[in-house]
mmCIF file of C-alpha atoms and ligand atoms in Angstrom:
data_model
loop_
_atom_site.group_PDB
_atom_site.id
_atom_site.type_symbol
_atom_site.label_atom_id
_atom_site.label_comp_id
_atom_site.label_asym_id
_atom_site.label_seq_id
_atom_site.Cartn_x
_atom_site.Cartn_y
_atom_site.Cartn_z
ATOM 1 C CA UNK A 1 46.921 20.616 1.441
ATOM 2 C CA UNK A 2 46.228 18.805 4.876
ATOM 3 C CA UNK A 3 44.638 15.021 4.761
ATOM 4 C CA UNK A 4 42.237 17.107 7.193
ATOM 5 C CA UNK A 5 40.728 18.220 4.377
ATOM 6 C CA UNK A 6 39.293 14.436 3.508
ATOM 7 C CA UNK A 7 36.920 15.113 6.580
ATOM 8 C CA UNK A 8 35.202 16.603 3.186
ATOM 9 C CA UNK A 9 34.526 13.140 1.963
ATOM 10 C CA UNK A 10 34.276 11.734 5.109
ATOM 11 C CA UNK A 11 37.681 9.850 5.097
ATOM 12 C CA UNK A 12 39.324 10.714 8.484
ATOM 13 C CA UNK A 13 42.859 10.186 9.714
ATOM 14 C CA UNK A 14 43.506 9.091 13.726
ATOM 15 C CA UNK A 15 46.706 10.398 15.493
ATOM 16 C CA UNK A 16 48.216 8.561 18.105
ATOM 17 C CA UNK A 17 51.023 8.070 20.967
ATOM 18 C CA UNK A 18 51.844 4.410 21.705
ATOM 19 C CA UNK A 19 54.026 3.157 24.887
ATOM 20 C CA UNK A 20 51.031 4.184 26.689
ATOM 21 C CA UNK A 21 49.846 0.667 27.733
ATOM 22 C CA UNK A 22 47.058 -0.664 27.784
ATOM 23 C CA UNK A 23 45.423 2.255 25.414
ATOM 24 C CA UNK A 24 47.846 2.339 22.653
ATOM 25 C CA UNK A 25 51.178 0.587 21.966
ATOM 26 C CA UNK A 26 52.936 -1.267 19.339
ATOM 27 C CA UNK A 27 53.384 -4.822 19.595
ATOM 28 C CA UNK A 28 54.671 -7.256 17.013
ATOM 29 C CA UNK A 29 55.263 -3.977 15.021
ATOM 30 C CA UNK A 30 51.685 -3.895 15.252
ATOM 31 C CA UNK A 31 49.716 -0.526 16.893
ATOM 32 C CA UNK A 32 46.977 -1.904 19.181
ATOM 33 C CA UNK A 33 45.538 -1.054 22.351
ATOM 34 C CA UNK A 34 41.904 0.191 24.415
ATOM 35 C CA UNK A 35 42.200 3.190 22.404
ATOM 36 C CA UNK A 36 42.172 1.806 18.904
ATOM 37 C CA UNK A 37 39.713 -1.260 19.067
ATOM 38 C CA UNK A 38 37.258 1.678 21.305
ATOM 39 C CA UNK A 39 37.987 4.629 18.020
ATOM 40 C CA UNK A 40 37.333 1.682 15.052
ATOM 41 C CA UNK A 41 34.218 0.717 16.614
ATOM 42 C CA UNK A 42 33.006 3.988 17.479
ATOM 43 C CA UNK A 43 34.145 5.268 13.710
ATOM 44 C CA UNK A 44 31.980 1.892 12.025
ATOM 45 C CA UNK A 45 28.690 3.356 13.650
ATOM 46 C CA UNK A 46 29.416 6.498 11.540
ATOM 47 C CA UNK A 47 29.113 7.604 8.243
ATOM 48 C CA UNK A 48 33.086 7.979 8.017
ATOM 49 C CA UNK A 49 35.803 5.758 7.209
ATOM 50 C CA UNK A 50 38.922 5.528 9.513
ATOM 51 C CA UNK A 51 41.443 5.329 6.745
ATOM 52 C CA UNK A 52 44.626 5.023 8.810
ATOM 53 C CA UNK A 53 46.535 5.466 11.854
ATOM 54 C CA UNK A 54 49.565 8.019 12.206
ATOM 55 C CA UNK A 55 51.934 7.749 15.429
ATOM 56 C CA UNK A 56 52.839 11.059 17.041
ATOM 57 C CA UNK A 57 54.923 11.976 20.839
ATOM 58 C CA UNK A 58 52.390 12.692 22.757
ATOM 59 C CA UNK A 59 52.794 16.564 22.840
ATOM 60 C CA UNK A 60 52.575 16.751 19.082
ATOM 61 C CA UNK A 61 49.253 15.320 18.689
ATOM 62 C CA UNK A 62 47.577 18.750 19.271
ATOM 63 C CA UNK A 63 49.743 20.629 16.670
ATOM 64 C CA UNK A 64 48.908 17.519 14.146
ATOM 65 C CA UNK A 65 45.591 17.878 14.616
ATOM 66 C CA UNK A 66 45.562 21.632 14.367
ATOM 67 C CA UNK A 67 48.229 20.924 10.567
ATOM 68 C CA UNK A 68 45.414 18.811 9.169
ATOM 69 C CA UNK A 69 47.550 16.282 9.157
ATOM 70 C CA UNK A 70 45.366 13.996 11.274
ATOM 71 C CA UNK A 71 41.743 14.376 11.998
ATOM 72 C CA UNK A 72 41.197 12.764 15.145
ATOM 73 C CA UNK A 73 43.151 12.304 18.619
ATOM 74 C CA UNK A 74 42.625 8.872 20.400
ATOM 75 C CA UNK A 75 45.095 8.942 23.168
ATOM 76 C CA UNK A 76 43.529 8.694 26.230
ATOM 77 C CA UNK A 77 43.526 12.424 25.852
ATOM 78 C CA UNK A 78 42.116 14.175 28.609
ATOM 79 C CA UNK A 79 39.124 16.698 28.596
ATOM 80 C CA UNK A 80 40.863 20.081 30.187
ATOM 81 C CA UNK A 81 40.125 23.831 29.583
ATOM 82 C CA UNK A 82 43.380 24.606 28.343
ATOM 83 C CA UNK A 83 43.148 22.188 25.644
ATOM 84 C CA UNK A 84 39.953 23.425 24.538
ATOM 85 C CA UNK A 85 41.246 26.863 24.147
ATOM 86 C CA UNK A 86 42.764 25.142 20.708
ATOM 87 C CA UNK A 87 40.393 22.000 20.084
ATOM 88 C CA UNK A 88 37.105 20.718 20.567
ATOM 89 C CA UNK A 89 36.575 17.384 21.988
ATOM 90 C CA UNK A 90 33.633 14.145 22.036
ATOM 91 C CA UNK A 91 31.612 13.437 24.913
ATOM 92 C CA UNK A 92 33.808 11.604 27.988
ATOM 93 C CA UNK A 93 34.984 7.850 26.708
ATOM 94 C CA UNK A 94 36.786 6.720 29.786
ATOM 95 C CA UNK A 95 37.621 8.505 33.722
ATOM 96 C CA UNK A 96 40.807 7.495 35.646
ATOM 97 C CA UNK A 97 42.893 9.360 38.447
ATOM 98 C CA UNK A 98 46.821 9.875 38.238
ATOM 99 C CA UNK A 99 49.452 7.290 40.239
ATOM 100 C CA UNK A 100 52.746 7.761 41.619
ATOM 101 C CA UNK A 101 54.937 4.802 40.051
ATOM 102 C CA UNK A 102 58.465 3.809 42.005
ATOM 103 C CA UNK A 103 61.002 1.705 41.421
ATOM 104 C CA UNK A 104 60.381 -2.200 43.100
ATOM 105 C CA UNK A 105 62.552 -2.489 46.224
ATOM 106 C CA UNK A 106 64.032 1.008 46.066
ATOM 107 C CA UNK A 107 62.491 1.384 49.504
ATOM 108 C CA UNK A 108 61.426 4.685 48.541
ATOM 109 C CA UNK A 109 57.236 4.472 49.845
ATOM 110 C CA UNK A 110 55.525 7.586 49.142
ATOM 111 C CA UNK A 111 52.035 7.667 50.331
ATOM 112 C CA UNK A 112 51.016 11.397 49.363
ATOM 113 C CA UNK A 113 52.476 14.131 46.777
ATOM 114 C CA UNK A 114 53.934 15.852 50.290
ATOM 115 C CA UNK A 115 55.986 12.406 50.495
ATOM 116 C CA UNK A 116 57.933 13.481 47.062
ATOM 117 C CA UNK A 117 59.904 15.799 48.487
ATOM 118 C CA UNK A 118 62.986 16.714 47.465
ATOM 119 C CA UNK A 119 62.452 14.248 44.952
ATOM 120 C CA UNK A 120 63.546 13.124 41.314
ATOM 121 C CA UNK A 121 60.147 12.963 39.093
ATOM 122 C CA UNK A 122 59.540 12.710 35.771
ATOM 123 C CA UNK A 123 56.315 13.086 33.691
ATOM 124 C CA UNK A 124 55.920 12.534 30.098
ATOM 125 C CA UNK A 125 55.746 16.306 28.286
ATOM 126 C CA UNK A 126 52.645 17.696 27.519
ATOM 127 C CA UNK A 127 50.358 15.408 29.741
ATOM 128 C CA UNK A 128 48.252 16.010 32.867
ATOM 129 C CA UNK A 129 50.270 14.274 35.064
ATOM 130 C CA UNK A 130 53.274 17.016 34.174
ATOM 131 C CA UNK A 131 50.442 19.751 34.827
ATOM 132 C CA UNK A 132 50.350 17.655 38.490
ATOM 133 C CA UNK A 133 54.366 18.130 38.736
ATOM 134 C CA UNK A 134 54.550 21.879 37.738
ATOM 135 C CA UNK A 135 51.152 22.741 39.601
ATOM 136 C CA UNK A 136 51.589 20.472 43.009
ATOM 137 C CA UNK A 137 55.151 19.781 43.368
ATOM 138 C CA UNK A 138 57.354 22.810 42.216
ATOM 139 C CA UNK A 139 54.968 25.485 42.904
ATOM 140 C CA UNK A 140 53.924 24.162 45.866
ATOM 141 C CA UNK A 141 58.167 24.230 47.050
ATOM 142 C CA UNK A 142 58.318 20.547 47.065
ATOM 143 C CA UNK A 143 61.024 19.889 44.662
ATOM 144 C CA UNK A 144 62.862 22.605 42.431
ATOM 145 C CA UNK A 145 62.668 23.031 38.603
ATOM 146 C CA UNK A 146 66.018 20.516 38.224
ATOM 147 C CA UNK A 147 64.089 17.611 40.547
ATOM 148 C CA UNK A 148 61.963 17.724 37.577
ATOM 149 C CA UNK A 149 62.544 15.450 34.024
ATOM 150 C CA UNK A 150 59.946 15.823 31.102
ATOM 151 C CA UNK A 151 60.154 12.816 29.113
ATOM 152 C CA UNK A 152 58.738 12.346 25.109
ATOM 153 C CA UNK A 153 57.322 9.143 26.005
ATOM 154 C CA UNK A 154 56.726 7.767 29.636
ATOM 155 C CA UNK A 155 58.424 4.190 28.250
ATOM 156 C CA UNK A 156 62.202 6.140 28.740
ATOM 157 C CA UNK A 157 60.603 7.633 31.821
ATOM 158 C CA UNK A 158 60.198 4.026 33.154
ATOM 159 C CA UNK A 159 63.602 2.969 32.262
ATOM 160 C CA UNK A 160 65.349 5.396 33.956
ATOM 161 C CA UNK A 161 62.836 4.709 37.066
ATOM 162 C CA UNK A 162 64.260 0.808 36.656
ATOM 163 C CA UNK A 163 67.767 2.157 36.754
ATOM 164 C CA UNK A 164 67.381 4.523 38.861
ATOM 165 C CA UNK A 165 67.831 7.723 37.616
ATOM 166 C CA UNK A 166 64.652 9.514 38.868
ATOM 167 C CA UNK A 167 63.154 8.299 42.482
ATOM 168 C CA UNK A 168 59.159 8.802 40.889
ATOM 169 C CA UNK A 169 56.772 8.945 38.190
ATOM 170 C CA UNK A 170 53.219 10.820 37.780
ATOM 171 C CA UNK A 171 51.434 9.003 35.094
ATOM 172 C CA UNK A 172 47.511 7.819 34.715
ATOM 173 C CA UNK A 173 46.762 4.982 37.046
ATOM 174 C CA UNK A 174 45.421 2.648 34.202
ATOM 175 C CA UNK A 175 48.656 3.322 32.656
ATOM 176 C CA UNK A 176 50.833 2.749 36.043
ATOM 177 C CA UNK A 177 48.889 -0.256 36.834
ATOM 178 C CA UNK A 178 49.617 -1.872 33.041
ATOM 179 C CA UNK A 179 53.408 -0.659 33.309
ATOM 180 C CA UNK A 180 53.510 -2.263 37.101
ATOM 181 C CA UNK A 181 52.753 -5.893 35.430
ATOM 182 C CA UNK A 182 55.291 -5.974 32.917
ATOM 183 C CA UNK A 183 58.040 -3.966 34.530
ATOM 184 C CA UNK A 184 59.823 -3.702 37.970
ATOM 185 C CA UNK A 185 57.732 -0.578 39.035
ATOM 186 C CA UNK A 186 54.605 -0.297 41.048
ATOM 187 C CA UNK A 187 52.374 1.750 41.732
ATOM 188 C CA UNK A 188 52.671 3.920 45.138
ATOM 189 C CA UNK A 189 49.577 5.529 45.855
ATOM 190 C CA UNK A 190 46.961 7.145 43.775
ATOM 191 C CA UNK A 191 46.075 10.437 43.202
ATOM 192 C CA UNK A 192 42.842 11.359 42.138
ATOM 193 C CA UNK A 193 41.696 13.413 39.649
ATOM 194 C CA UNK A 194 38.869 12.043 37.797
ATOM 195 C CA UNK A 195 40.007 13.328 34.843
ATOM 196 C CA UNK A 196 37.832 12.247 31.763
ATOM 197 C CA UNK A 197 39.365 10.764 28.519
ATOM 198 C CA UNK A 198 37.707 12.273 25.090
ATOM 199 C CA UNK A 199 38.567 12.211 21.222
ATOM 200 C CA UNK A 200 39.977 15.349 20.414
ATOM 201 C CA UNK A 201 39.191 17.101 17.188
ATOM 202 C CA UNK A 202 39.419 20.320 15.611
ATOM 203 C CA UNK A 203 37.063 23.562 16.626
ATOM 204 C CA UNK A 204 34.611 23.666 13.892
ATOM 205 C CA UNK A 205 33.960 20.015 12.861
ATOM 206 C CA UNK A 206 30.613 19.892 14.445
ATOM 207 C CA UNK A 207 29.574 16.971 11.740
ATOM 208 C CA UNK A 208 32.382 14.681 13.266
ATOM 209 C CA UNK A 209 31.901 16.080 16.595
ATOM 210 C CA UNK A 210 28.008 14.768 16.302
ATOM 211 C CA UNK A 211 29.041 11.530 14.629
ATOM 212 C CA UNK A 212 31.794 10.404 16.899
ATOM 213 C CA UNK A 213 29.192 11.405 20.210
ATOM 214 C CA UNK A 214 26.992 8.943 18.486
ATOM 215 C CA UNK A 215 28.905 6.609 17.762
ATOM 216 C CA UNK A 216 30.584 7.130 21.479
ATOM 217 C CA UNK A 217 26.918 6.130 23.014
ATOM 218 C CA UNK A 218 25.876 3.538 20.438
ATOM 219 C CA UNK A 219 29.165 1.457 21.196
ATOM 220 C CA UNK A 220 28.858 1.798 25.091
ATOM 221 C CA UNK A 221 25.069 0.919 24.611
ATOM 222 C CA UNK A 222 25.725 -2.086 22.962
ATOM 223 C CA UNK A 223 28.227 -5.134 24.102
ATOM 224 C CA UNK A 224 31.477 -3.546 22.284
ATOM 225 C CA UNK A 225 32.548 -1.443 25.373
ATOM 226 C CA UNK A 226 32.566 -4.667 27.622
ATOM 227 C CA UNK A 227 34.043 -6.100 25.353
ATOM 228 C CA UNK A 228 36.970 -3.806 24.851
ATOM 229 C CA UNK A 229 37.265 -3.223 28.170
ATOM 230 C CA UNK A 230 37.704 -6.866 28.860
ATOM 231 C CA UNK A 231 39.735 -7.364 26.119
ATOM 232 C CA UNK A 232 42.152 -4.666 27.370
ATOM 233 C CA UNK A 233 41.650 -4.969 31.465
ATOM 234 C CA UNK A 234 40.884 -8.032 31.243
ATOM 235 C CA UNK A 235 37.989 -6.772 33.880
HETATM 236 N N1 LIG B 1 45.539 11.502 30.203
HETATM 237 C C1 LIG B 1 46.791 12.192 30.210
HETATM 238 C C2 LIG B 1 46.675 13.498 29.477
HETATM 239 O O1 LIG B 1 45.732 13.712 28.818
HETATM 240 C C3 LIG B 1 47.920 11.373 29.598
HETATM 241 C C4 LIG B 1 47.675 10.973 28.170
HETATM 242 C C5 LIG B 1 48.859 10.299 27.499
HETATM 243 O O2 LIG B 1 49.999 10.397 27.965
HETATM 244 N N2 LIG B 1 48.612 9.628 26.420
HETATM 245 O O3 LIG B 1 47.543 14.324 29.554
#
């Protein structure tokens, strides 16, 4: 059976999706980030135990969670209705809007979604910012179905904007801004959304659900959250 069944004796499993800078990556083989300094200290004013972290792509995290494999998302997972058809989630951890990213020098200067027409864009699969591509750009007749590349992790979707290959990305501005330092992208405009970061867990596990919320506030109440934030934003 499932490791979600350990939520029984309170031992809990996190899931993952690193290359998503500054909230979870792997550096020095090591899996660090916003995300899981903010889950460890949240999870230590509990009565669980966060026993280990599993890596997942992105759009597999859901389906993880839903195996019992893990028990808890911390991915800078947004709070939307279509995900809470299948999960439940904590109380808001963190808000941030969506950015267009483009290649330094390219020359190519978007200043609003219309600007991205005709474009080559790429998202990574499963996220909000792909919802932005599918919703805003194709639907909308800006680019066609083909302009459009769905990546398993925005890190190859950043390489082939370095090389390239695709003219635009749509990824969380945190993200973009993180990704802009440390690679030959930058950020083009942003695009708000105000979309609101939770912990995603499973429909039913109202114990968790209760301890994480209070462990959510106790950690923003106190210094930790500063803390982190400085640690990871350096703001
Ligand atoms: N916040 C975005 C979403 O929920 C992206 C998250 C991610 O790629 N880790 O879809």
């Amino acid at each position: 059976t499932g490791n979600g069944d350990d939520t029984e004796d309170n031992q809990i499993i996190a899931g993952t999706a690193p290359g998503f800078e500054p909230f979870e990556m792997t550096r020095d083989g090591e899996l660090v980030g916003f995300d899981i300094d903010h889950l460890e200290a949240v999870v230590e004013e509990t009565d669980y135990e966060l026993v280990e972290w599993e890596e997942y792509e992105f759009d597999s995290l859901i389906p993880a969670l839903e195996n019992e494999r893990i028990d808890v998302i911390a991915a800078a997972m947004t709070i939307t209705e279509e995900r809470e058809e299948s999960i439940a989630f904590s109380d808001p951890y963190y808000s941030a809007d969506q950015s267009v990213l483009v290649e330094t020098g390219a020359g190519f200067e978007p200043e609003s979604l219309e600007d991205l027409e005709g474009s080559q864009v790429g998202a990574q699969s499963g996220t909000t910012g792909e919802g932005i591509v599918q919703d805003e750009l194709i639907d909308e007749g800006l680019i066609e179905d083909d302009d459009y590349t769905s990546y398993d992790n925005y890190v190859y979707a950043i390489q082939d904007l370095e090389r390239g290959l695709i003219d635009a990305i749509i990824i969380d501005e945190p993200v973009g801004n993180s990704f802009q330092d440390d690679h030959e992208v930058e950020v083009a405009f942003t695009y708000e959304t105000d979309e609101q970061y939770g912990l995603g867990i499973r429909q039913g596990d109202d114990d968790l659900q209760a301890a994480l919320n209070e462990g959510i506030a106790a950690v923003e109440e106190s210094s930790e959250y500063d803390e982190i934030t400085q640690e990871w934003f350096g703001e």
